[in-house]
Tab-separated table of C-alpha atoms in Angstrom:
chain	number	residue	atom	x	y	z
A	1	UNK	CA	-19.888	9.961	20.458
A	2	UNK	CA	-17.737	11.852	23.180
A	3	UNK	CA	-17.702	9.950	26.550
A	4	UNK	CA	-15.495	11.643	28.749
A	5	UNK	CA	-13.723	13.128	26.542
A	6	UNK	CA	-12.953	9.827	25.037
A	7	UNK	CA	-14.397	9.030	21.528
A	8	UNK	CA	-16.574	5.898	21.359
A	9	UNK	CA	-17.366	4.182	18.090
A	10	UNK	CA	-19.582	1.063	18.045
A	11	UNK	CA	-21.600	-1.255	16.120
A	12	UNK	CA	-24.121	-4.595	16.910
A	13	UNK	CA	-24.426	-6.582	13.686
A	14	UNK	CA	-25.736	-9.524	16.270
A	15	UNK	CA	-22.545	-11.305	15.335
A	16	UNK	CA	-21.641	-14.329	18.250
A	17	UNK	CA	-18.666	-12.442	19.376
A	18	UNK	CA	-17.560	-9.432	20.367
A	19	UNK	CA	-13.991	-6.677	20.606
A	20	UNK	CA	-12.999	-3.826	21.807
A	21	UNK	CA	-10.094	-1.362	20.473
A	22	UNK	CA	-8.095	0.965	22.095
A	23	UNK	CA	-6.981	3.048	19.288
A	24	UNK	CA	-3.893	5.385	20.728
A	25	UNK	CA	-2.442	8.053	18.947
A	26	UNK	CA	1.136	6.250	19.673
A	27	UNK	CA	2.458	5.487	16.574
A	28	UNK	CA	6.115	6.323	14.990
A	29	UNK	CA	4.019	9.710	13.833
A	30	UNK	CA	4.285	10.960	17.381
A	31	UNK	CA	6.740	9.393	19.118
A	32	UNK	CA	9.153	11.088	21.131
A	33	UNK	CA	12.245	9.416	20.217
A	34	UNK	CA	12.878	7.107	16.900
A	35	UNK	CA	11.675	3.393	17.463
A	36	UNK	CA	10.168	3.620	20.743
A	37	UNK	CA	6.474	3.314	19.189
A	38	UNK	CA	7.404	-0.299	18.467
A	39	UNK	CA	8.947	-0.620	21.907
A	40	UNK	CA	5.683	0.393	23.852
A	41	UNK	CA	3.333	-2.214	21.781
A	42	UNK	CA	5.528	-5.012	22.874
A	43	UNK	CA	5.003	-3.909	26.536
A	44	UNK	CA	0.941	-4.411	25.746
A	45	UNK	CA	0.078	-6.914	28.278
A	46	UNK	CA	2.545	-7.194	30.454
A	47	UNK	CA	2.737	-6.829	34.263
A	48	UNK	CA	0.454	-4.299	35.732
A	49	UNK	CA	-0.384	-3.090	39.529
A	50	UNK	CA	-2.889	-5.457	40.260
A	51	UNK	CA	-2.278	-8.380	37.424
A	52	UNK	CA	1.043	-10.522	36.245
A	53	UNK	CA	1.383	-11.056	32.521
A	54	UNK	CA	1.026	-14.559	32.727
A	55	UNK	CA	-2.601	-13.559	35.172
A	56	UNK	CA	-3.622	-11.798	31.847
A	57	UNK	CA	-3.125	-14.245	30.014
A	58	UNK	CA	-5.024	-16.900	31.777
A	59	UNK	CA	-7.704	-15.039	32.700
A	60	UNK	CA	-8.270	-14.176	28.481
A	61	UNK	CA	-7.862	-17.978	28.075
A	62	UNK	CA	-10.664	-18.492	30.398
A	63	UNK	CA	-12.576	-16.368	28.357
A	64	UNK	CA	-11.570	-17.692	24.618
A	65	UNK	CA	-10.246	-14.233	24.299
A	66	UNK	CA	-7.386	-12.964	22.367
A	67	UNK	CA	-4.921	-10.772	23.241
A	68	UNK	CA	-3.620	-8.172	20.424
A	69	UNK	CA	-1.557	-5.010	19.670
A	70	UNK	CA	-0.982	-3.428	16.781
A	71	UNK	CA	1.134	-0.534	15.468
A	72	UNK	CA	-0.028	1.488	12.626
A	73	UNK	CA	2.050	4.829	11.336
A	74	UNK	CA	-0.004	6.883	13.334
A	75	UNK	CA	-2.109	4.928	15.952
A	76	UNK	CA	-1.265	1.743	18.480
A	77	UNK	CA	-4.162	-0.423	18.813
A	78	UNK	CA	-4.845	-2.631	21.648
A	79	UNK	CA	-7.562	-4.777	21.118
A	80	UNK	CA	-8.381	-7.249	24.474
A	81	UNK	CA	-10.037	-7.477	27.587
A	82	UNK	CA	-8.771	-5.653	30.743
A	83	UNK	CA	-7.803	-2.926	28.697
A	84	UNK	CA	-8.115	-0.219	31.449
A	85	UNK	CA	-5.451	-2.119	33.476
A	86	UNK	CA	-3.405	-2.026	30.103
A	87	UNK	CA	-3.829	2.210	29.329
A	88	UNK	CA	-3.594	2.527	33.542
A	89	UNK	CA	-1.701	0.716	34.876
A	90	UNK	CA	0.964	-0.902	32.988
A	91	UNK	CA	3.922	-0.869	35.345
A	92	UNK	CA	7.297	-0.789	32.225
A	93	UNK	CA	9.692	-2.812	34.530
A	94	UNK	CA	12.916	-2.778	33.666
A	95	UNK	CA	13.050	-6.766	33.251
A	96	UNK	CA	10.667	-7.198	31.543
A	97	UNK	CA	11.857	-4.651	28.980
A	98	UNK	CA	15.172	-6.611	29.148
A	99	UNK	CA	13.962	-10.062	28.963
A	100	UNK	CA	10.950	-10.068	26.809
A	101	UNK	CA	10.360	-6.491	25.063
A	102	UNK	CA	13.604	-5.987	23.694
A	103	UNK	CA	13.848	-9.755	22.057
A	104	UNK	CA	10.163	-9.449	20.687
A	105	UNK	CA	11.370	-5.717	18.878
A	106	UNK	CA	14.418	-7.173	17.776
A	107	UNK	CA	13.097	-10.669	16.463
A	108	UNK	CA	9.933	-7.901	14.345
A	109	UNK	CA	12.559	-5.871	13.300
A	110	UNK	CA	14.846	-9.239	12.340
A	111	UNK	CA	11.841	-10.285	10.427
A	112	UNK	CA	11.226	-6.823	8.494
A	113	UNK	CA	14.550	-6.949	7.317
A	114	UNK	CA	13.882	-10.213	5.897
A	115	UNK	CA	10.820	-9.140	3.784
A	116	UNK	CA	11.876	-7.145	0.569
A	117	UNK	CA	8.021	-5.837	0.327
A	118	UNK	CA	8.090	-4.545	4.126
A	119	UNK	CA	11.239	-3.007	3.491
A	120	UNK	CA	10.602	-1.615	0.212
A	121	UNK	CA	7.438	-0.203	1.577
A	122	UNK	CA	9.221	1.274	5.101
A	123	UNK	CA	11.572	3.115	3.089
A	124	UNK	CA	8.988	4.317	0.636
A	125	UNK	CA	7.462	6.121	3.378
A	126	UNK	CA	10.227	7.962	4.851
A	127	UNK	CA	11.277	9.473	0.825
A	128	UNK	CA	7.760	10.419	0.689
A	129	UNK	CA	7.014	12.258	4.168
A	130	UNK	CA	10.206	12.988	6.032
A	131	UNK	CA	9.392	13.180	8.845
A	132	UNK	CA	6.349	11.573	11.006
A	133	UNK	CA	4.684	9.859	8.511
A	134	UNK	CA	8.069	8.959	7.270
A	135	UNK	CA	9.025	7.145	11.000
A	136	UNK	CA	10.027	3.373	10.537
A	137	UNK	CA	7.467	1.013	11.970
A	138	UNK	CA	10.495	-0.640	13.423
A	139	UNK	CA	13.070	0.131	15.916
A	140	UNK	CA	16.583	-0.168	14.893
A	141	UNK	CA	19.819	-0.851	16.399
A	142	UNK	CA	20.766	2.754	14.501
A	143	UNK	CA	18.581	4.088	16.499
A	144	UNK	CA	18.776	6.417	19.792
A	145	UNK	CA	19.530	4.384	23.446
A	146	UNK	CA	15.656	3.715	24.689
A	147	UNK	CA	15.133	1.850	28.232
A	148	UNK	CA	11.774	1.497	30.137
A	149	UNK	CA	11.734	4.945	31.962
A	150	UNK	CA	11.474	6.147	28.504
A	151	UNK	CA	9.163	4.091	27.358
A	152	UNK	CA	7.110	4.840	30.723
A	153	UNK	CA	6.758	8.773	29.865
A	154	UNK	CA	5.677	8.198	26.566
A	155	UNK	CA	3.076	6.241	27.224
A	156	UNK	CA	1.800	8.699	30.136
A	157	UNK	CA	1.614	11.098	27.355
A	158	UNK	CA	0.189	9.106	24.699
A	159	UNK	CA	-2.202	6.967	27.372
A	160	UNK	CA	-4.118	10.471	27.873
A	161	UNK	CA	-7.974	11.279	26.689
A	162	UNK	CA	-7.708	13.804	24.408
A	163	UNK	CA	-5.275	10.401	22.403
A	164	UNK	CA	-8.180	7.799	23.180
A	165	UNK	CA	-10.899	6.309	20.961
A	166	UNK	CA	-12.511	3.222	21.415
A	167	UNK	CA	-14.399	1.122	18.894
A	168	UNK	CA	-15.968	-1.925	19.267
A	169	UNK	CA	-17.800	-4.465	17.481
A	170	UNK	CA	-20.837	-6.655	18.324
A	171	UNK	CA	-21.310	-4.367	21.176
A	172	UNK	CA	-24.548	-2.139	21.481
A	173	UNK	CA	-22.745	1.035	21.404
A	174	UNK	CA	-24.833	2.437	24.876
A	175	UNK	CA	-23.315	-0.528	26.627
A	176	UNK	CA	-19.906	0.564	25.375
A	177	UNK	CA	-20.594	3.873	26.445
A	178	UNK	CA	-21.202	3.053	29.659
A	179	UNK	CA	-17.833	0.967	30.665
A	180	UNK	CA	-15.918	3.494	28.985
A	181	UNK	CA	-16.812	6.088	31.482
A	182	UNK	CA	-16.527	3.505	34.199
A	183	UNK	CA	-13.138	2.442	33.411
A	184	UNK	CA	-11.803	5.299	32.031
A	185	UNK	CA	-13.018	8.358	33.842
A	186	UNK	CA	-9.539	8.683	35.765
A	187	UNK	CA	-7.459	8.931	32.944
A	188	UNK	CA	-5.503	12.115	32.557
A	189	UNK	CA	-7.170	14.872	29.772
A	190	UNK	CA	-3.584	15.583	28.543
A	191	UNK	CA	-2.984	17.264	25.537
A	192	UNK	CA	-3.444	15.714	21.742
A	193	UNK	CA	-0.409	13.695	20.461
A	194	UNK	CA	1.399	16.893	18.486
A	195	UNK	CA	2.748	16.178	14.819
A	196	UNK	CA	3.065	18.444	12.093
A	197	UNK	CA	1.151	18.572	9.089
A	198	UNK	CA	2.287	16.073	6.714
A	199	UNK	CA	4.243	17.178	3.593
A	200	UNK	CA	4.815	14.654	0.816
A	201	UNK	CA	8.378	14.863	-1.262
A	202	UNK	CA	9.399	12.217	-2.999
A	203	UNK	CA	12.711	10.638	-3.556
A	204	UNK	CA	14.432	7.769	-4.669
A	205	UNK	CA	16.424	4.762	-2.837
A	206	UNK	CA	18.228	1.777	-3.105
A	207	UNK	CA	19.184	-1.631	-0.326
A	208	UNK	CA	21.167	-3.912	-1.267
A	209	UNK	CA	19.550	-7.450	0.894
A	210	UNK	CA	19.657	-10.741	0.369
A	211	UNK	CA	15.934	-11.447	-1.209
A	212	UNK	CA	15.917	-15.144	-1.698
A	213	UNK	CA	15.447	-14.489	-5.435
A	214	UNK	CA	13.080	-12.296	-4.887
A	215	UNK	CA	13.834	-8.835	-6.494
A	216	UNK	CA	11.358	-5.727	-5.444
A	217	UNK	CA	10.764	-2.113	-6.639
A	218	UNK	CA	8.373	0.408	-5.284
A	219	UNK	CA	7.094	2.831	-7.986
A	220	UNK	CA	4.553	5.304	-5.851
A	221	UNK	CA	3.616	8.954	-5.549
A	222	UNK	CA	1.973	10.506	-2.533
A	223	UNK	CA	0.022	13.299	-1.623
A	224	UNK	CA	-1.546	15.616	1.093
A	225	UNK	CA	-5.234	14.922	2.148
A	226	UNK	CA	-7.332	12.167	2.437
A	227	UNK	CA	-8.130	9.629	-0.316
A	228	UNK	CA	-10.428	10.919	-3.270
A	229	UNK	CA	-12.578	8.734	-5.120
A	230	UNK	CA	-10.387	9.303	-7.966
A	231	UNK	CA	-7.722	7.447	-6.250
A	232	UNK	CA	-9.765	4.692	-5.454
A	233	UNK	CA	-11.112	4.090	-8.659
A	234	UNK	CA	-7.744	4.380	-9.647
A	235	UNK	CA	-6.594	1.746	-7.358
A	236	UNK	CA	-9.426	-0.705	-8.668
A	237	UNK	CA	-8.400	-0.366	-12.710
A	238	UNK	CA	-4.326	-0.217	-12.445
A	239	UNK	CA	-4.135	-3.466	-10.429
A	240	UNK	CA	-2.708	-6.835	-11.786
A	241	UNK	CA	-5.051	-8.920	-9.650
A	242	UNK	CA	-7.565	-11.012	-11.640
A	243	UNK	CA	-11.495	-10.970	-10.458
A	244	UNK	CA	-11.189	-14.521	-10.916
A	245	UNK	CA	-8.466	-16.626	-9.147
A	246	UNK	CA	-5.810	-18.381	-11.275
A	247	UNK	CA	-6.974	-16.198	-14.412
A	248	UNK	CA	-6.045	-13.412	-16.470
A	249	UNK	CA	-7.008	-9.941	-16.439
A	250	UNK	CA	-8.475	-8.579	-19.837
A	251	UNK	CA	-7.453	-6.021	-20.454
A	252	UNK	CA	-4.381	-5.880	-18.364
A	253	UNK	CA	-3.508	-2.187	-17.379
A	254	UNK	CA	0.243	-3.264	-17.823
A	255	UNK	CA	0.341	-5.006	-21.460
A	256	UNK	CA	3.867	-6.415	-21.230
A	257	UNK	CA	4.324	-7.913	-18.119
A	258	UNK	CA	6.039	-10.615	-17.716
A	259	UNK	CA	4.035	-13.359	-16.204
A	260	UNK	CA	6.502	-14.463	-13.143
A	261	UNK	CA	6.397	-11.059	-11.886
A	262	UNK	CA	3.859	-9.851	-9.617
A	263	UNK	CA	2.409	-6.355	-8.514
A	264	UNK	CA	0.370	-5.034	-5.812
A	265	UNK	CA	-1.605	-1.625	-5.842
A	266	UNK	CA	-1.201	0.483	-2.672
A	267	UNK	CA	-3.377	2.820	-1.982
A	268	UNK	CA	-2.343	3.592	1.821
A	269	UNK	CA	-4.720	6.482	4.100
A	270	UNK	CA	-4.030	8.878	6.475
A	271	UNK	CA	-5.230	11.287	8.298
A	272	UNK	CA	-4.339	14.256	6.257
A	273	UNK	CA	-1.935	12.453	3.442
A	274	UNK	CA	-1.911	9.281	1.014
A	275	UNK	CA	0.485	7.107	-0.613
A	276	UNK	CA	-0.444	5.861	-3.952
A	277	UNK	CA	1.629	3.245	-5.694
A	278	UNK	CA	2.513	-0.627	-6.865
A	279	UNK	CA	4.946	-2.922	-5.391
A	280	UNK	CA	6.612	-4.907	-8.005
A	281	UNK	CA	8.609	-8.380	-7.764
A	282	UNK	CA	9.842	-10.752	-9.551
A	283	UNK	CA	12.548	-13.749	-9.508
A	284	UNK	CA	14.599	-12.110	-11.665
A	285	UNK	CA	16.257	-8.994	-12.324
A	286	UNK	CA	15.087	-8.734	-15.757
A	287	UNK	CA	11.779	-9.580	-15.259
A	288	UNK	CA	11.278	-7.223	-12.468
A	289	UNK	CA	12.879	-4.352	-14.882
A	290	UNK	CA	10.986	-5.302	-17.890
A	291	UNK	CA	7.282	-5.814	-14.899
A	292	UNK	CA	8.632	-1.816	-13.686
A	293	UNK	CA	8.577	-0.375	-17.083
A	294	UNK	CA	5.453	-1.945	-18.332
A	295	UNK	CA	3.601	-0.520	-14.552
A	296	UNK	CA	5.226	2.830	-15.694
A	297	UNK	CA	3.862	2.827	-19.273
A	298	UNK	CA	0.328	1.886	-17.991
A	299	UNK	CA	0.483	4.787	-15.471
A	300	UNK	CA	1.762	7.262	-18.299
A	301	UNK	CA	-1.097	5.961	-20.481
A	302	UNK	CA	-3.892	6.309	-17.972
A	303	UNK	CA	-2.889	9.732	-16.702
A	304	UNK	CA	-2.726	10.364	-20.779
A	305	UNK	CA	-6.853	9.843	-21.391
A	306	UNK	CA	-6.546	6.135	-22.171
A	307	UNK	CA	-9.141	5.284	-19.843
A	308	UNK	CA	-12.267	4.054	-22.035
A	309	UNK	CA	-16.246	4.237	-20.217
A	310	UNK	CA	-16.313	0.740	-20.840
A	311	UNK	CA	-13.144	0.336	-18.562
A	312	UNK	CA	-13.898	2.730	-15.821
A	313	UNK	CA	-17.722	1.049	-15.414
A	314	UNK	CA	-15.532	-1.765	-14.668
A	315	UNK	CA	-13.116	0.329	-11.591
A	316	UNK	CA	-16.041	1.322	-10.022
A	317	UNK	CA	-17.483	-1.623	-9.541
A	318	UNK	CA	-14.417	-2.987	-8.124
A	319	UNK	CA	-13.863	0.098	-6.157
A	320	UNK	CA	-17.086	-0.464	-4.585
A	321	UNK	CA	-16.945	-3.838	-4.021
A	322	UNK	CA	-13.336	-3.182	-2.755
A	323	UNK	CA	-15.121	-0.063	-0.319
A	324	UNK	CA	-17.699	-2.314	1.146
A	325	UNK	CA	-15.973	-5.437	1.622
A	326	UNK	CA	-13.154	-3.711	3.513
A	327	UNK	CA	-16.277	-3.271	6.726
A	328	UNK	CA	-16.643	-6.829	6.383
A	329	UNK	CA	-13.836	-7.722	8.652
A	330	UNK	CA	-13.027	-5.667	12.114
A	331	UNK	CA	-10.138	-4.851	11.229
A	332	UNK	CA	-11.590	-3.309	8.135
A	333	UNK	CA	-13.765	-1.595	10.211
A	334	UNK	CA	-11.625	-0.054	12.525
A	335	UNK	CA	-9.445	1.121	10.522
A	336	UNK	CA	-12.613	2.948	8.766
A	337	UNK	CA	-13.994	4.413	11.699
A	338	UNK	CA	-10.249	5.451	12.922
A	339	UNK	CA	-9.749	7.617	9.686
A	340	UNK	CA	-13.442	9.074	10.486
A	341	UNK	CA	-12.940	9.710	13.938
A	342	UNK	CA	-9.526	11.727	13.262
A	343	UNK	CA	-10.366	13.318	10.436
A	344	UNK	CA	-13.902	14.347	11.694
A	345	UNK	CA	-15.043	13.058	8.362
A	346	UNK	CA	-18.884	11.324	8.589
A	347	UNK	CA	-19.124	8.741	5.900
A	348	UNK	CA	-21.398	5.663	5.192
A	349	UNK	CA	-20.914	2.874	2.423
A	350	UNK	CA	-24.035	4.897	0.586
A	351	UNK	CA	-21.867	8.273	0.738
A	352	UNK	CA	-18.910	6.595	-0.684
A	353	UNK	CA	-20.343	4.778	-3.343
A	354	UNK	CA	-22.138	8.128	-4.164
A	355	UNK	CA	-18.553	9.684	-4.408
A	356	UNK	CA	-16.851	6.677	-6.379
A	357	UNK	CA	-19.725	6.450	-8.937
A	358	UNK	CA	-19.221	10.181	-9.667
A	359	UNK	CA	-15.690	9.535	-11.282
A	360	UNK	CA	-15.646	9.902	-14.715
A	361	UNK	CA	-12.371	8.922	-16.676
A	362	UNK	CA	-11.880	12.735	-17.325
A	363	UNK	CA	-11.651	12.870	-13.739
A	364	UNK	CA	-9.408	9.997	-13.139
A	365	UNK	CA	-7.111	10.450	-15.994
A	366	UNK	CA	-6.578	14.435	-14.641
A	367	UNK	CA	-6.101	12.962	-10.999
A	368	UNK	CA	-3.380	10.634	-12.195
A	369	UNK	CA	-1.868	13.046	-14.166
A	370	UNK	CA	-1.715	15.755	-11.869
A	371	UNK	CA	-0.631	12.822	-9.008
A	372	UNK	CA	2.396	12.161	-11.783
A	373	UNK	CA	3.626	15.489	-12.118
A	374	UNK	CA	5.254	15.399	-8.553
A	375	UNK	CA	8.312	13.964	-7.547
A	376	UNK	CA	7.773	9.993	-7.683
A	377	UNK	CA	9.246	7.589	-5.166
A	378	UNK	CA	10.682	4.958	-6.350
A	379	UNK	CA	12.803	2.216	-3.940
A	380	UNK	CA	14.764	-1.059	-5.183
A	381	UNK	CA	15.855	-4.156	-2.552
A	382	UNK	CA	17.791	-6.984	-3.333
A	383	UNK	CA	20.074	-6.728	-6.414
A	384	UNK	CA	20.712	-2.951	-6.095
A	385	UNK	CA	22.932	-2.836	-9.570
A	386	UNK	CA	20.297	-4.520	-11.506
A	387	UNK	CA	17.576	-1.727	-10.472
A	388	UNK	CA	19.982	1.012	-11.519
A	389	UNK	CA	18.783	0.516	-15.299
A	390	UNK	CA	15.485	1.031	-14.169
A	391	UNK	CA	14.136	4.422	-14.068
A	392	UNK	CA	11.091	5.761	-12.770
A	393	UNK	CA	10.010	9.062	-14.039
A	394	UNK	CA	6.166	8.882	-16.225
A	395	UNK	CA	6.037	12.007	-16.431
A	396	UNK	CA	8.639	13.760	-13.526
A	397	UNK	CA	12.529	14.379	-14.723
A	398	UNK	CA	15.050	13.286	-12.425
A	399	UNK	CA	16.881	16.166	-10.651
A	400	UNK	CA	19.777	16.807	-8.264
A	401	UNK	CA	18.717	15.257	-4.701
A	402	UNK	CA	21.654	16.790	-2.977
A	403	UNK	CA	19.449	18.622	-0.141
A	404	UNK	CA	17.135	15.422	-0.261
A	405	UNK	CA	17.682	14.750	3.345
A	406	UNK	CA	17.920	18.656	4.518
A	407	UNK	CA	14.447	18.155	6.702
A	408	UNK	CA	16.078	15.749	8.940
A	409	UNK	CA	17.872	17.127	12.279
A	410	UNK	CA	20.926	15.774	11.018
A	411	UNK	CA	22.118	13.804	7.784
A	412	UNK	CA	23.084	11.093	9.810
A	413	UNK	CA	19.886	10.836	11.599
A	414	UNK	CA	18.294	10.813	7.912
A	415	UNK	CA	20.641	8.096	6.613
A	416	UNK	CA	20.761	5.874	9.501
A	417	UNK	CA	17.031	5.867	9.630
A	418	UNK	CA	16.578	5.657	5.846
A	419	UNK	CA	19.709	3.142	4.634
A	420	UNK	CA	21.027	1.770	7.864
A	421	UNK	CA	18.308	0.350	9.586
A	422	UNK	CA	17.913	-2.407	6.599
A	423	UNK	CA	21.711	-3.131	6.304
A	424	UNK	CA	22.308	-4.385	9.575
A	425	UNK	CA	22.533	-7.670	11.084
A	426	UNK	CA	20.104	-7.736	13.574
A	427	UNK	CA	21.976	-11.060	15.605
A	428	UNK	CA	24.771	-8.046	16.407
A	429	UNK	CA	22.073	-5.973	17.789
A	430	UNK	CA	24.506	-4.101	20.707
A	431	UNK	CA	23.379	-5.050	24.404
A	432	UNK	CA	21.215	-2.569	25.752
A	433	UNK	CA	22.446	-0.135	28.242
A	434	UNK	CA	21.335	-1.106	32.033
A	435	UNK	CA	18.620	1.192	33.118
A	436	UNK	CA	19.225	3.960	35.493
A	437	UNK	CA	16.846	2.511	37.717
């Protein structure tokens, strides 16, 4: 419902306790300068007019609350108590950007760096969309100077109405209704968080960073609009996890690979794109080669009609289970209700089952297929001279790249955010700049 201006989500399962999210369109997809996204969640909480960090945090342990911010590519999400001091009020001092901001971004980003599946995945996104979409989750030392004021203005943009829902759980939505327009009403109206329409690409990349003997690839496609059933259905039948713990798949959608390497299905929404796709790792450089050609040949054999009924009965079921399982969990469920509330979409679990039981493997094979004819992306970390054996093209042949980065402002802008930001140390993150102020 509209409160205010202000879109209110909520649902009363009568569980024993109870959230509230602020979901804020203030992620990398609309942020006014590169990294400053992950520099306003780390202010979540802090000082405010009328309440100290450390108040905030008493007061929530009085409670049994839990404090909690989280970025997404296109949203922030502040999920708490004494929110409307946190969208109001926040005050962005400049010492507390100095002393405790800036070390929290820098220790995330640290950490990032550190995990050959983040990474992998971070620069997956910015070969696929650009732009937006493509923003790192992370700030980076590559990155354009940032100091509170600028944090302050982009959250008075982003903090606005129009870039407002809220969705809670275990609360009767009336109720919810209710203290939103209390708390709320003297927010500004501003002006929706602007971002072009996302464009997908494709590309292909390589980091060299130390992995710990842990070798990754990323072997994805993407695509414009939301997620089809296809896709999910899709997602259910080319993944390597076993129903059962500690068993096998039969039959495997990748015959041939080798048993120390792992993969992970990806099937990541948006509001008007997805990115479809399998991280792949391994110990060793062979075996994560020999685990990325047998994902490729399964992929190439699917979008080929090798789908059987007996095989896609099996999908759905998992898609389904996969579908209504994911509204178990709040998290689950707000990022469900997010998608619906920006997208204007109105679906229930009965709608999408409806959809995913539809798919027939005519269907699925063509959606694959078609998904394969695009440009692929394909990223390598860790041992980047191993990976270069490895190619990644099902269906796509490899072209010239040479104007890959011509959507960027400037080349360097595209490189530093693409290559640079993993190849640095972050303990020689440069000092900050004093603020003006």
């Amino acid at each position: 419902v509209d409160v205010g201006g202000i879109k209110v989500a909520a649902v009363d399962n009568g569980q024993p306790s109870a959230s509230i999210t602020f979901l804020v369109k203030a992620g990398p997809r609309h942020e006014s300068k590169t990294g400053i996204a992950h520099i306003l969640k780390n202010y979540a909480f802090k000082n405010t007019s009328d309440r100290s960090a450390l108040r905030i945090a008493r007061e929530t342990e009085l409670y049994g609350g839990v404090l909690t911010s989280t970025l997404g590519r296109e949203h922030l999400a502040l999920t708490a108590e004494f929110l409307k001091a946190v969208l109001k009020e926040t005050r962005f001092t400049p010492h507390e950007f100095h002393e405790s901001v800036l070390p929290s971004v820098q220790a995330e980003t640290q950490e990032a760096t550190h995990n050959p599946a983040i990474t992998a995945l971070d620069i997956a996104h910015a070969l696929a969309f650009r732009k937006g979409l493509g923003s790192s989750l992370f700030a980076s030392a590559a990155g354009p100077h940032i100091n509170s004021e600028d944090v302050k203005t982009f959250a008075s943009s982003a903090f606005a109405k129009s870039n407002i829902s809220v969705i809670g759980t275990g609360v009767d939505p009336s109720t919810l209704g209710k203290l939103v327009e209390k708390s709320l009403s003297s927010l500004p109206s501003g002006s929706s968080a602007a971002s072009s329409s996302a464009k997908y690409y494709g590309g292909e990349s390589r980091a060299l960073l130390e992995t710990h003997g842990v070798q990754t690839i990323f072997i994805g496609y993407g695509a414009t609009g939301p997620v089809t059933p296809e896709l999910s259905v899709l997602a259910a039948h080319l993944s390597a996890t076993p129903a059962v713990k500690w068993s096998e798949s039969e039959p495997s959608a990748f015959p041939g690979l080798p048993q120390e390497a792992t993969v992970q299905t990806v099937l990541l929404p948006y509001t008007d794109a997805t990115l479809f796709g399998f991280v792949i790792q391994a110990p060793t450089s062979e075996a994560v080669t020999k685990a990325g050609k047998a994902v490729v040949a399964g992929v190439k054999a699917t979008a080929g009609g090798s789908l059987k009924n007996e095989v896609l009965k099996k999908a759905v079921a998992k898609a389904k289970f996969t579908a209504a399982t994911a509204l178990d969990t709040r998290q689950g469920f707000v990022d469900a209700v997010s998608l619906q509330l920006a997208t204007g979409a109105k679906a229930t679990v009965e709608s999408t089952f409806a959809g995913i039981e539809k798919v027939s493997t005519q269907a699925a094979s063509s959606a694959l297929s078609a998904l394969t004819k695009s440009k692929p992306v394909f990223v390598a970390v860790g041992d980047v001279q191993m990976n270069q054996r490895l190619r990644y093209t099902p269906n796509h042949q490899h072209t010239d790249d040479s104007n890959l980065f011509k959507d960027y402002p400037t080349a360097a802008d595209a490189r530093g955010s693409l290559l640079l930001r993993f190849l640095i140390t972050p303990s020689v993150w440069p000092c900050p700049e004093p603020d003006e102020d």
